[in-house]
Amino acid sequence: MKIAEVGNIIEFKDGLQGIVEKVNENSVIVDLTYMENFNELELEEKTVINHKRYTIIHGSDE
């Protein structure tokens, strides 16, 4: 399992995407305003995702 880094774009929970803002020991803090349909989804701007629950779709090494 590869752990995301700050600035990576990750996908989680049935297609939600966000930009990693902070990496913690067991999770990352993600900014969800990256998504085009963010306002329609009525979600909080940031959320915490466990490392086991996301995939990196665009990393800093790509």
CSV table of N, CA, C and O in Angstrom, one decimal:
chain,number,residue,atom,x,y,z
A,1,MET,N,0.9,-1.2,0.0
A,1,MET,CA,0.0,0.0,0.0
A,1,MET,C,0.9,1.2,0.0
A,1,MET,O,1.7,1.4,0.9
A,2,LYS,N,0.7,2.1,-1.0
A,2,LYS,CA,1.4,3.4,-1.1
A,2,LYS,C,0.7,4.4,-0.4
A,2,LYS,O,-0.5,4.6,-0.6
A,3,ILE,N,1.3,5.2,0.5
A,3,ILE,CA,0.7,6.3,1.2
A,3,ILE,C,0.8,7.6,0.4
A,3,ILE,O,1.9,7.9,-0.1
A,4,ALA,N,-0.3,8.3,0.3
A,4,ALA,CA,-0.3,9.5,-0.4
A,4,ALA,C,0.5,10.6,0.2
A,4,ALA,O,0.8,10.5,1.4
A,5,GLU,N,1.0,11.6,-0.6
A,5,GLU,CA,1.7,12.7,-0.1
A,5,GLU,C,0.9,14.0,-0.3
A,5,GLU,O,-0.1,14.0,-1.1
A,6,VAL,N,1.3,15.0,0.3
A,6,VAL,CA,0.7,16.3,0.2
A,6,VAL,C,0.7,16.7,-1.3
A,6,VAL,O,1.7,16.6,-2.0
A,7,GLY,N,-0.5,17.1,-1.8
A,7,GLY,CA,-0.6,17.5,-3.2
A,7,GLY,C,-1.2,16.4,-4.1
A,7,GLY,O,-1.6,16.7,-5.2
A,8,ASN,N,-1.1,15.2,-3.6
A,8,ASN,CA,-1.7,14.1,-4.4
A,8,ASN,C,-3.2,14.2,-4.6
A,8,ASN,O,-3.8,14.7,-3.7
A,9,ILE,N,-3.7,13.7,-5.6
A,9,ILE,CA,-5.2,13.6,-5.8
A,9,ILE,C,-5.6,12.1,-5.6
A,9,ILE,O,-5.0,11.2,-6.2
A,10,ILE,N,-6.5,12.0,-4.6
A,10,ILE,CA,-6.9,10.6,-4.3
A,10,ILE,C,-8.4,10.4,-4.6
A,10,ILE,O,-9.2,11.4,-4.7
A,11,GLU,N,-8.8,9.1,-4.7
A,11,GLU,CA,-10.2,8.8,-4.9
A,11,GLU,C,-10.6,7.8,-3.8
A,11,GLU,O,-9.8,7.0,-3.4
A,12,PHE,N,-11.8,8.0,-3.3
A,12,PHE,CA,-12.3,7.2,-2.2
A,12,PHE,C,-13.8,7.1,-2.2
A,12,PHE,O,-14.5,7.9,-2.9
A,13,LYS,N,-14.4,6.2,-1.5
A,13,LYS,CA,-15.8,6.1,-1.3
A,13,LYS,C,-16.7,6.4,-2.5
A,13,LYS,O,-17.3,7.4,-2.7
A,14,ASP,N,-16.7,5.5,-3.4
A,14,ASP,CA,-17.5,5.5,-4.6
A,14,ASP,C,-17.3,6.7,-5.5
A,14,ASP,O,-18.2,7.4,-5.9
A,15,GLY,N,-16.0,7.1,-5.8
A,15,GLY,CA,-15.8,8.1,-6.7
A,15,GLY,C,-15.5,9.5,-6.3
A,15,GLY,O,-15.2,10.4,-7.1
A,16,LEU,N,-15.6,9.8,-5.0
A,16,LEU,CA,-15.2,11.1,-4.5
A,16,LEU,C,-13.7,11.3,-4.6
A,16,LEU,O,-12.9,10.4,-4.5
A,17,GLN,N,-13.4,12.6,-4.9
A,17,GLN,CA,-11.9,12.9,-5.1
A,17,GLN,C,-11.6,14.1,-4.3
A,17,GLN,O,-12.4,15.0,-4.1
A,18,GLY,N,-10.3,14.2,-4.0
A,18,GLY,CA,-9.8,15.4,-3.3
A,18,GLY,C,-8.3,15.5,-3.3
A,18,GLY,O,-7.6,14.5,-3.7
A,19,ILE,N,-7.8,16.6,-2.9
A,19,ILE,CA,-6.4,16.9,-2.8
A,19,ILE,C,-5.9,16.7,-1.4
A,19,ILE,O,-6.5,17.3,-0.5
A,20,VAL,N,-4.8,15.9,-1.2
A,20,VAL,CA,-4.3,15.7,0.1
A,20,VAL,C,-3.6,17.0,0.6
A,20,VAL,O,-2.8,17.6,0.0
A,21,GLU,N,-4.1,17.4,1.8
A,21,GLU,CA,-3.5,18.6,2.4
A,21,GLU,C,-2.5,18.3,3.6
A,21,GLU,O,-1.6,19.0,3.9
A,22,LYS,N,-2.8,17.1,4.3
A,22,LYS,CA,-1.9,16.8,5.4
A,22,LYS,C,-1.9,15.2,5.5
A,22,LYS,O,-2.9,14.6,5.3
A,23,VAL,N,-0.7,14.7,5.8
A,23,VAL,CA,-0.6,13.3,6.0
A,23,VAL,C,-0.3,13.0,7.5
A,23,VAL,O,0.6,13.5,8.1
A,24,ASN,N,-1.2,12.2,8.0
A,24,ASN,CA,-1.0,11.7,9.4
A,24,ASN,C,-0.6,10.3,9.5
A,24,ASN,O,-0.4,9.7,8.4
A,25,GLU,N,-0.3,9.8,10.6
A,25,GLU,CA,0.2,8.4,10.8
A,25,GLU,C,-0.8,7.4,10.1
A,25,GLU,O,-0.3,6.5,9.4
A,26,ASN,N,-2.1,7.5,10.4
A,26,ASN,CA,-3.0,6.5,9.9
A,26,ASN,C,-4.0,7.0,8.9
A,26,ASN,O,-4.9,6.3,8.4
A,27,SER,N,-3.9,8.3,8.5
A,27,SER,CA,-4.9,8.9,7.6
A,27,SER,C,-4.3,10.1,6.9
A,27,SER,O,-3.2,10.6,7.2
A,28,VAL,N,-5.2,10.7,6.0
A,28,VAL,CA,-4.8,11.9,5.3
A,28,VAL,C,-6.0,12.9,5.5
A,28,VAL,O,-7.2,12.4,5.6
A,29,ILE,N,-5.7,14.2,5.4
A,29,ILE,CA,-6.8,15.2,5.4
A,29,ILE,C,-6.9,15.6,4.0
A,29,ILE,O,-5.9,16.0,3.4
A,30,VAL,N,-8.1,15.6,3.5
A,30,VAL,CA,-8.4,15.9,2.0
A,30,VAL,C,-9.3,17.1,1.8
A,30,VAL,O,-10.3,17.2,2.5
A,31,ASP,N,-8.9,17.9,0.9
A,31,ASP,CA,-9.7,19.1,0.5
A,31,ASP,C,-10.6,18.6,-0.7
A,31,ASP,O,-10.2,18.2,-1.8
A,32,LEU,N,-11.9,18.6,-0.4
A,32,LEU,CA,-12.9,18.1,-1.4
A,32,LEU,C,-13.3,19.1,-2.4
A,32,LEU,O,-14.0,18.8,-3.4
A,33,THR,N,-13.0,20.4,-2.2
A,33,THR,CA,-13.4,21.4,-3.2
A,33,THR,C,-12.8,21.2,-4.6
A,33,THR,O,-13.1,21.9,-5.5
A,34,TYR,N,-11.9,20.3,-4.7
A,34,TYR,CA,-11.3,20.0,-6.0
A,34,TYR,C,-12.3,19.5,-7.0
A,34,TYR,O,-12.2,19.7,-8.2
A,35,MET,N,-13.3,18.8,-6.5
A,35,MET,CA,-14.4,18.2,-7.4
A,35,MET,C,-15.2,19.3,-8.1
A,35,MET,O,-15.6,20.3,-7.4
A,36,GLU,N,-15.5,19.1,-9.4
A,36,GLU,CA,-16.3,20.1,-10.1
A,36,GLU,C,-17.7,20.2,-9.5
A,36,GLU,O,-18.3,21.3,-9.5
A,37,ASN,N,-18.3,19.1,-9.0
A,37,ASN,CA,-19.6,19.1,-8.5
A,37,ASN,C,-19.7,19.2,-7.0
A,37,ASN,O,-20.7,18.8,-6.4
A,38,PHE,N,-18.7,19.8,-6.4
A,38,PHE,CA,-18.6,19.9,-4.9
A,38,PHE,C,-19.8,20.6,-4.3
A,38,PHE,O,-20.4,20.1,-3.4
A,39,ASN,N,-20.2,21.7,-4.9
A,39,ASN,CA,-21.4,22.4,-4.3
A,39,ASN,C,-22.7,21.7,-4.4
A,39,ASN,O,-23.5,21.8,-3.5
A,40,GLU,N,-22.8,20.8,-5.4
A,40,GLU,CA,-24.1,20.0,-5.5
A,40,GLU,C,-24.1,18.9,-4.5
A,40,GLU,O,-25.2,18.5,-4.1
A,41,LEU,N,-23.0,18.4,-4.0
A,41,LEU,CA,-23.0,17.3,-3.1
A,41,LEU,C,-23.3,17.6,-1.7
A,41,LEU,O,-23.5,16.8,-0.9
A,42,GLU,N,-23.2,18.9,-1.3
A,42,GLU,CA,-23.4,19.4,0.0
A,42,GLU,C,-22.6,18.6,1.1
A,42,GLU,O,-23.1,18.1,2.0
A,43,LEU,N,-21.3,18.6,0.8
A,43,LEU,CA,-20.3,18.0,1.7
A,43,LEU,C,-19.5,19.0,2.4
A,43,LEU,O,-19.5,20.2,2.0
A,44,GLU,N,-18.9,18.6,3.5
A,44,GLU,CA,-17.9,19.5,4.2
A,44,GLU,C,-16.7,19.7,3.2
A,44,GLU,O,-16.5,18.9,2.4
A,45,GLU,N,-16.0,20.8,3.4
A,45,GLU,CA,-14.9,21.1,2.6
A,45,GLU,C,-13.7,20.1,2.7
A,45,GLU,O,-13.0,19.9,1.8
A,46,LYS,N,-13.5,19.6,3.9
A,46,LYS,CA,-12.4,18.7,4.2
A,46,LYS,C,-12.9,17.5,4.9
A,46,LYS,O,-13.9,17.5,5.6
A,47,THR,N,-12.2,16.4,4.8
A,47,THR,CA,-12.5,15.2,5.4
A,47,THR,C,-11.2,14.4,5.7
A,47,THR,O,-10.2,14.7,5.2
A,48,VAL,N,-11.4,13.4,6.6
A,48,VAL,CA,-10.2,12.5,7.0
A,48,VAL,C,-10.5,11.1,6.4
A,48,VAL,O,-11.6,10.6,6.6
A,49,ILE,N,-9.5,10.6,5.7
A,49,ILE,CA,-9.6,9.3,5.1
A,49,ILE,C,-8.5,8.4,5.6
A,49,ILE,O,-7.3,8.8,5.5
A,50,ASN,N,-8.8,7.2,6.0
A,50,ASN,CA,-7.8,6.2,6.4
A,50,ASN,C,-7.0,5.8,5.2
A,50,ASN,O,-7.5,5.7,4.1
A,51,HIS,N,-5.7,5.5,5.4
A,51,HIS,CA,-4.8,5.1,4.3
A,51,HIS,C,-5.3,3.8,3.6
A,51,HIS,O,-5.1,3.7,2.4
A,52,LYS,N,-6.1,3.0,4.3
A,52,LYS,CA,-6.6,1.8,3.7
A,52,LYS,C,-7.8,2.0,2.8
A,52,LYS,O,-8.2,1.2,2.0
A,53,ARG,N,-8.4,3.2,2.8
A,53,ARG,CA,-9.6,3.5,2.1
A,53,ARG,C,-9.6,4.4,0.9
A,53,ARG,O,-10.6,4.8,0.4
A,54,TYR,N,-8.4,4.6,0.4
A,54,TYR,CA,-8.3,5.5,-0.8
A,54,TYR,C,-7.3,4.9,-1.8
A,54,TYR,O,-6.5,4.0,-1.5
A,55,THR,N,-7.4,5.4,-3.1
A,55,THR,CA,-6.4,5.1,-4.1
A,55,THR,C,-5.8,6.4,-4.6
A,55,THR,O,-6.6,7.4,-4.8
A,56,ILE,N,-4.6,6.4,-5.0
A,56,ILE,CA,-3.9,7.6,-5.5
A,56,ILE,C,-4.2,7.6,-7.0
A,56,ILE,O,-3.9,6.7,-7.7
A,57,ILE,N,-4.9,8.7,-7.5
A,57,ILE,CA,-5.1,8.7,-8.9
A,57,ILE,C,-4.2,9.7,-9.7
A,57,ILE,O,-4.0,9.6,-10.9
A,58,HIS,N,-3.5,10.6,-9.0
A,58,HIS,CA,-2.5,11.4,-9.6
A,58,HIS,C,-1.5,11.8,-8.5
A,58,HIS,O,-1.9,12.5,-7.5
A,59,GLY,N,-0.3,11.3,-8.6
A,59,GLY,CA,0.7,11.5,-7.6
A,59,GLY,C,1.7,12.5,-8.0
A,59,GLY,O,1.8,12.9,-9.2
A,60,SER,N,2.6,12.9,-7.2
A,60,SER,CA,3.6,13.9,-7.5
A,60,SER,C,4.7,13.3,-8.3
A,60,SER,O,5.5,14.0,-8.9
A,61,ASP,N,4.8,12.0,-8.4
A,61,ASP,CA,5.8,11.3,-9.2
A,61,ASP,C,5.4,11.0,-10.6
A,61,ASP,O,6.1,10.4,-11.4
A,62,GLU,N,4.2,11.4,-11.0
A,62,GLU,CA,3.7,11.2,-12.4
A,62,GLU,C,3.8,12.3,-13.3
A,62,GLU,O,3.9,13.4,-12.9
